[in-house]
Amino acid sequence: MPTSGSGVNKPGAAAGHGRAAGVGKNKTRLTIADIAREVGVSPSAVSFALNGRPGVSEATRTRILQAAERMNWHPHSAARALGGAPAGAVGLVLARPTRTLGAEPFYAQLIYGMQSVLSARSVALLLQVVDDTDAELVVYRRWAGEQRVDGLLIVDPQTKDPRISAVEALGVPAIVLGGHGKHGELPTVWADDREAMLETVRYLAALGHTRIAHVAGTPAFQHTQRRIRALKDAAGQLGLVETQSVPTDFSDGEGAAVTRRLLSQPDAPTAIVYDSDLMAVAGLGVATEMGVRVPGELSIVSFDDSVLTRVVHPAITALSRDTHALGVQVAEALLRIVEEPGTVGDIKAATPRLTVRESTAKPGR
Amino acid sequence: MPTSGSGVNKPGAAAGHGRAAGVGKNKTRLTIADIAREVGVSPSAVSFALNGRPGVSEATRTRILQAAERMNWHPHSAARALGGAPAGAVGLVLARPTRTLGAEPFYAQLIYGMQSVLSARSVALLLQVVDDTDAELVVYRRWAGEQRVDGLLIVDPQTKDPRISAVEALGVPAIVLGGHGKHGELPTVWADDREAMLETVRYLAALGHTRIAHVAGTPAFQHTQRRIRALKDAAGQLGLVETQSVPTDFSDGEGAAVTRRLLSQPDAPTAIVYDSDLMAVAGLGVATEMGVRVPGELSIVSFDDSVLTRVVHPAITALSRDTHALGVQVAEALLRIVEEPGTVGDIKAATPRLTVRESTAKPGR
DNA sequence: ACGAGCAACTAAAGCGCTAAAGCAGCTGGG
DNA sequence: CCCAGCTGCTTTAGCGCTTTAGTTGCTCGT
C-alpha cells in the first residue's frame, strides 16, 4: 500500500497533518500472543509476567520470560504507548542559526553523558536541529501533539524566553539547562558562571592584568548576561576600569574579527576571556597571525573547555567542567521529572574550575 | 499506576523486557473523535480527510482540516504506528570507544544536513551513542524489535563488519555511509577517498616532498584501509619510497604522540597527512611546540575539513567536502530505501577537493 | 463440610488511528 | 422504470499491548 501522495498536504491545505514518510514491512511481527501460545497461557498472563506484576506463579513467570528471551521478543513501543504508557523517549532541540554547529564539542559531550543514563533505562533520545526559536517551538508542539516524547531538555535559555511558557502550556515535563533566573515553573540545572568569571578575573588581576577584554557569546542568552555582569562587578571590586565585554554570535568568524579589532586598538587588552573554546582557538589563531605572542603579550582564557583547548599550542587556560557528568545530571533530572513531576527543584551543577595551561602569564613589557 | 518494579528485570531474569522509565500525564488527549464531533461526521471521515484519501467531499474535507488546524490537533504517532504505519523515525548509532567524541565536527554537520531533509518530512531522528559495536548491535535489535525506527544509518563500516549481516537479518532498511566495498545487500553512500588521497599525494609530490607520512585512523574502518592503500599506490607510481602510514584510534592524543615520534626520527617526514581535522590540529600543536615551523619545515594536510582547520594559524590545507550536503544525500537515500526498498543503489558522493591553505609549502632546506 | 478468601489464571475492553466493508441516496443507460 | 454504479459517508474490525473484571479450583477457618 504505497502512500499514494495524491492530495496529501497540498500547498493550500491546512498544513502538517500528512503522515510521515515511509512504509514498513509486513512480515508479521512476533507478539505476546505468540509467546502465550508457545507457553500455553493467555496473552494477559504473558503481559503480567513480562511486567513483573502479580497474577502469575513464579514457575509460569519464569517459563514465559525464558520463552520471550528465546524467541527474541521485544515489546512494540507503539502498542505500549497507545495504552497510555510513556513514549520512552525524551527530546532535545538545538537551534543554531548557522552551520557553525558542531565545532563546539559541548553538545556532543553533553549528549554522550545523557546517553549513559538514558540508554541504561532504555529511553531514546530524539534529536532535532533547527534554524531558530520559532522552528524550535513548532517541533515542541508537534512532539507533544504526537505524544512522541515524555520530556524535553531546553538549552540556552534566553532572557524573556518564549519557549518556557510554550512548553509549560504544552504540559510536557521539561528541564532547562543553564537557566538560573527566570524560567517559569520549570526546574533548571545550572552552573555558577558568575563565580567562574569572578575567579577568572581575580586570577588575571593577580597576574597583573588590568586591561581585560571579554569576547562574549550571544547577548540573548542568560548565561552570557550573567558573565557580562560578573565581569563588570569584578572590575568594580578590583578597580579595573578598562575591562569590556564584546558580544558575538558565538561563531569562530566573529571571535576572530573581534580579536583582531581588540588587538589593533591603541590600548590593546593584555588578556582576553572567550565565551567558547572555539572562539578562543580562533582568537589564538589571530594573535599568532598578527605576531602577538601568547602568553608573552596576550593571555587567553576560554570559558569552555574541551580537547580543542588542549590540542593547540600553546594550550589554552580554560574554565573546565565535566560536560559528560553534566549530561548525566541533566538526564537524571529529566527522567525524574518525567516520573514524578514536582519532585525536582533547581539543581546546581559543579562550578567550572580554572585549569591553568600555557596561554596565560604576567602581562608583557 | 506506578511501575512497581518488584521483580522487573531481576538480575537473574531474562533481561531487557521491563518498560521504559516514565509515566505520562492523563489529561485526556485530543483525538480525531473530537474533531469528528466538532464537524459532525464520523471519525473515519476525519481520517480520510486528514490523509488526503478519497471518500469525503472537498467541502467536508476543508471543514475537517480547518477544525483540526483550529483545535491544534496532531496525530498520535503511536496510534498510527500501531496500525502498521511506519514509525516516522530513523536511527543513528555512534559507537565511540572514548570520550573523544564531539571534537570532530563531522557527525554534527552530518546530522545537521540530515535534519534538513528529515524534518521537512516530519521524520524524527533517534540518536544513540554507545561504547562499542556490540552495544551498537543491541540497540539495533531493540529498535527493530520495538518497531521504533523505519530505517538505520550505519556509519564507519569496518572490514568484515558484523553489523551489516545483523541489520540485514533484522530486515530493517539501512544505508551504509562510506562503505564502498563489501557491505552485503545494503546500499552505500560513499566518497572517493582513494582519488582524494591520490590528489593529495600528487600535490605534495609536485611541491617536492618525498618523505610523506600518513597519520591514519582506526585500521578497522574501511575508509582507513582505502586511504592507506591509496597512499601506497601513489607512492609506487611516483617513486616515493619513504612514505608510511601509521594507524591511530582517531584521538587527538594518539595524533599528537605519533606526530612527536615522526618528527623525532632522523629522517623526519617533510609532510604529514592526517586522517581527521582534530588530529591535524593536534599535530600542528606538537610541531609548534617542538619548534618545527609549519609550513617552513613541515607541511600538514588534513583529510577532513571543518572550522577547526581554518581557525588555527597557520590555517590547515585540507580535503574538504560539504558534510552538510552529504547529510542531505544520506537522508534522502535513507527515506528512499524506507519507502521503496530495492530502488536504491550505491551512491557516490562528491569527491573531497583539496583546499590549499597556509600549512603546505615546498619542503624547507 | 461449606462458603469466604485467595492464587492463578482467562476473557474482554480499550488506547487512537486506519482500512475494509456496508449502506444510504443519487444518476443514468437500457 | 429498474437496478448497476457511483459518491459520500458510517460501521466495524483490528493493530499489540495493558488492565479490569471475571472465572476457576484451591485452601482454610469455623
Tab-separated table of N, CA and C in Angstrom, chain A residues 206-266:
chain	number	residue	atom	x	y	z
A	206	ALA	N	45.457	39.128	39.521
A	206	ALA	CA	46.587	38.762	40.372
A	206	ALA	C	47.876	38.656	39.561
A	207	LEU	N	47.730	38.238	38.307
A	207	LEU	CA	48.916	38.170	37.444
A	207	LEU	C	49.400	39.574	37.074
A	208	GLY	N	48.509	40.538	37.225
A	208	GLY	CA	48.907	41.903	36.912
A	208	GLY	C	48.156	42.511	35.746
A	209	HIS	N	47.189	41.783	35.222
A	209	HIS	CA	46.438	42.327	34.087
A	209	HIS	C	45.439	43.373	34.547
A	210	THR	N	45.337	44.446	33.779
A	210	THR	CA	44.330	45.456	34.086
A	210	THR	C	43.415	45.686	32.886
A	211	ARG	N	43.956	45.498	31.720
A	211	ARG	CA	43.119	45.675	30.528
A	211	ARG	C	42.638	44.296	30.074
A	212	ILE	N	41.462	43.912	30.577
A	212	ILE	CA	40.916	42.589	30.290
A	212	ILE	C	39.691	42.722	29.393
A	213	ALA	N	39.696	42.008	28.292
A	213	ALA	CA	38.529	42.036	27.401
A	213	ALA	C	37.795	40.703	27.495
A	214	HIS	N	36.515	40.771	27.206
A	214	HIS	CA	35.669	39.579	27.278
A	214	HIS	C	34.946	39.457	25.948
A	215	VAL	N	35.306	38.436	25.196
A	215	VAL	CA	34.608	38.183	23.937
A	215	VAL	C	33.436	37.289	24.287
A	216	ALA	N	32.276	37.905	24.422
A	216	ALA	CA	31.098	37.206	24.938
A	216	ALA	C	30.348	36.486	23.838
A	217	GLY	N	29.363	35.694	24.257
A	217	GLY	CA	28.527	34.977	23.297
A	217	GLY	C	27.302	35.799	22.937
A	218	THR	N	26.280	35.121	22.506
A	218	THR	CA	25.043	35.792	22.125
A	218	THR	C	24.417	36.485	23.329
A	219	PRO	N	24.175	37.777	23.210
A	219	PRO	CA	23.665	38.523	24.364
A	219	PRO	C	22.274	38.061	24.802
A	220	ALA	N	21.561	37.427	23.908
A	220	ALA	CA	20.210	36.985	24.264
A	220	ALA	C	20.249	35.854	25.292
A	221	PHE	N	21.353	35.145	25.366
A	221	PHE	CA	21.417	34.013	26.295
A	221	PHE	C	21.594	34.503	27.725
A	222	GLN	N	20.899	33.846	28.613
A	222	GLN	CA	21.010	34.212	30.021
A	222	GLN	C	22.429	34.078	30.540
A	223	HIS	N	23.101	32.991	30.156
A	223	HIS	CA	24.433	32.804	30.733
A	223	HIS	C	25.413	33.855	30.226
A	224	THR	N	25.192	34.328	29.008
A	224	THR	CA	26.049	35.409	28.518
A	224	THR	C	25.872	36.647	29.389
A	225	GLN	N	24.617	36.969	29.665
A	225	GLN	CA	24.337	38.136	30.504
A	225	GLN	C	24.979	37.998	31.881
A	226	ARG	N	24.867	36.791	32.449
A	226	ARG	CA	25.442	36.589	33.784
A	226	ARG	C	26.945	36.811	33.769
A	227	ARG	N	27.578	36.355	32.713
A	227	ARG	CA	29.033	36.508	32.638
A	227	ARG	C	29.425	37.972	32.458
A	228	ILE	N	28.669	38.657	31.610
A	228	ILE	CA	28.967	40.068	31.379
A	228	ILE	C	28.833	40.848	32.688
A	229	ARG	N	27.739	40.553	33.402
A	229	ARG	CA	27.516	41.245	34.659
A	229	ARG	C	28.626	40.912	35.664
A	230	ALA	N	29.011	39.656	35.692
A	230	ALA	CA	30.045	39.239	36.637
A	230	ALA	C	31.356	39.960	36.357
A	231	LEU	N	31.686	40.083	35.076
A	231	LEU	CA	32.926	40.775	34.730
A	231	LEU	C	32.869	42.216	35.226
A	232	LYS	N	31.715	42.854	34.965
A	232	LYS	CA	31.566	44.247	35.369
A	232	LYS	C	31.730	44.373	36.889
A	233	ASP	N	31.077	43.472	37.608
A	233	ASP	CA	31.157	43.516	39.071
A	233	ASP	C	32.583	43.304	39.560
A	234	ALA	N	33.242	42.330	38.970
A	234	ALA	CA	34.616	42.043	39.383
A	234	ALA	C	35.512	43.244	39.114
A	235	ALA	N	35.304	43.843	37.955
A	235	ALA	CA	36.105	45.016	37.593
A	235	ALA	C	35.911	46.115	38.628
A	236	GLY	N	34.651	46.304	39.028
A	236	GLY	CA	34.358	47.309	40.031
A	236	GLY	C	35.103	47.020	41.335
A	237	GLN	N	34.968	45.786	41.807
A	237	GLN	CA	35.611	45.410	43.061
A	237	GLN	C	37.121	45.589	43.019
A	238	LEU	N	37.703	45.208	41.873
A	238	LEU	CA	39.154	45.191	41.791
A	238	LEU	C	39.724	46.509	41.241
A	239	GLY	N	38.818	47.424	40.912
A	239	GLY	CA	39.271	48.713	40.418
A	239	GLY	C	39.864	48.657	39.015
A	240	LEU	N	39.403	47.718	38.224
A	240	LEU	CA	39.891	47.648	36.842
A	240	LEU	C	38.938	48.455	35.972
A	241	VAL	N	39.396	49.567	35.485
A	241	VAL	CA	38.477	50.426	34.742
A	241	VAL	C	38.424	50.100	33.257
A	242	GLU	N	39.401	49.360	32.803
A	242	GLU	CA	39.476	49.186	31.350
A	242	GLU	C	38.956	47.842	30.851
A	243	THR	N	38.098	47.190	31.605
A	243	THR	CA	37.543	45.936	31.102
A	243	THR	C	36.388	46.232	30.157
A	244	GLN	N	36.130	45.293	29.277
A	244	GLN	CA	34.985	45.450	28.382
A	244	GLN	C	34.508	44.078	27.905
A	245	SER	N	33.206	43.996	27.663
A	245	SER	CA	32.623	42.785	27.084
A	245	SER	C	32.133	43.108	25.685
A	246	VAL	N	32.498	42.265	24.735
A	246	VAL	CA	32.029	42.460	23.367
A	246	VAL	C	31.171	41.265	22.972
A	247	PRO	N	29.907	41.502	22.668
A	247	PRO	CA	29.047	40.377	22.297
A	247	PRO	C	29.351	39.856	20.901
A	248	THR	N	29.123	38.569	20.685
A	248	THR	CA	29.286	37.967	19.356
A	248	THR	C	28.143	36.990	19.149
A	249	ASP	N	28.203	36.268	18.051
A	249	ASP	CA	27.186	35.248	17.809
A	249	ASP	C	27.750	33.854	18.076
A	250	PHE	N	28.858	33.797	18.784
A	250	PHE	CA	29.481	32.521	19.145
A	250	PHE	C	30.233	31.874	17.994
A	251	SER	N	30.248	32.514	16.827
A	251	SER	CA	30.906	31.881	15.687
A	251	SER	C	32.404	32.160	15.725
A	252	ASP	N	33.158	31.291	15.098
A	252	ASP	CA	34.607	31.481	15.043
A	252	ASP	C	34.937	32.758	14.278
A	253	GLY	N	34.104	33.043	13.275
A	253	GLY	CA	34.357	34.240	12.474
A	253	GLY	C	34.314	35.514	13.301
A	254	GLU	N	33.239	35.670	14.067
A	254	GLU	CA	33.146	36.872	14.887
A	254	GLU	C	34.204	36.885	15.976
A	255	GLY	N	34.477	35.701	16.516
A	255	GLY	CA	35.513	35.632	17.541
A	255	GLY	C	36.835	36.158	16.998
A	256	ALA	N	37.145	35.747	15.774
A	256	ALA	CA	38.394	36.187	15.158
A	256	ALA	C	38.355	37.681	14.864
A	257	ALA	N	37.244	38.130	14.308
A	257	ALA	CA	37.127	39.543	13.927
A	257	ALA	C	37.261	40.449	15.141
A	258	VAL	N	36.563	40.078	16.227
A	258	VAL	CA	36.618	40.904	17.427
A	258	VAL	C	38.042	40.919	17.986
A	259	THR	N	38.692	39.769	17.958
A	259	THR	CA	40.064	39.708	18.456
A	259	THR	C	40.971	40.654	17.672
A	260	ARG	N	40.799	40.601	16.366
A	260	ARG	CA	41.622	41.457	15.506
A	260	ARG	C	41.402	42.920	15.855
A	261	ARG	N	40.126	43.265	16.048
A	261	ARG	CA	39.816	44.647	16.369
A	261	ARG	C	40.435	45.039	17.711
A	262	LEU	N	40.263	44.173	18.700
A	262	LEU	CA	40.772	44.482	20.039
A	262	LEU	C	42.284	44.670	20.019
A	263	LEU	N	42.975	43.790	19.290
A	263	LEU	CA	44.436	43.833	19.304
A	263	LEU	C	44.997	44.999	18.485
A	264	SER	N	44.137	45.571	17.630
A	264	SER	CA	44.610	46.703	16.821
A	264	SER	C	44.439	48.020	17.553
A	265	GLN	N	43.688	47.997	18.648
A	265	GLN	CA	43.464	49.237	19.401
A	265	GLN	C	44.766	49.781	19.957
A	266	PRO	N	44.795	51.089	20.205
A	266	PRO	CA	45.990	51.675	20.832
A	266	PRO	C	46.277	51.015	22.189
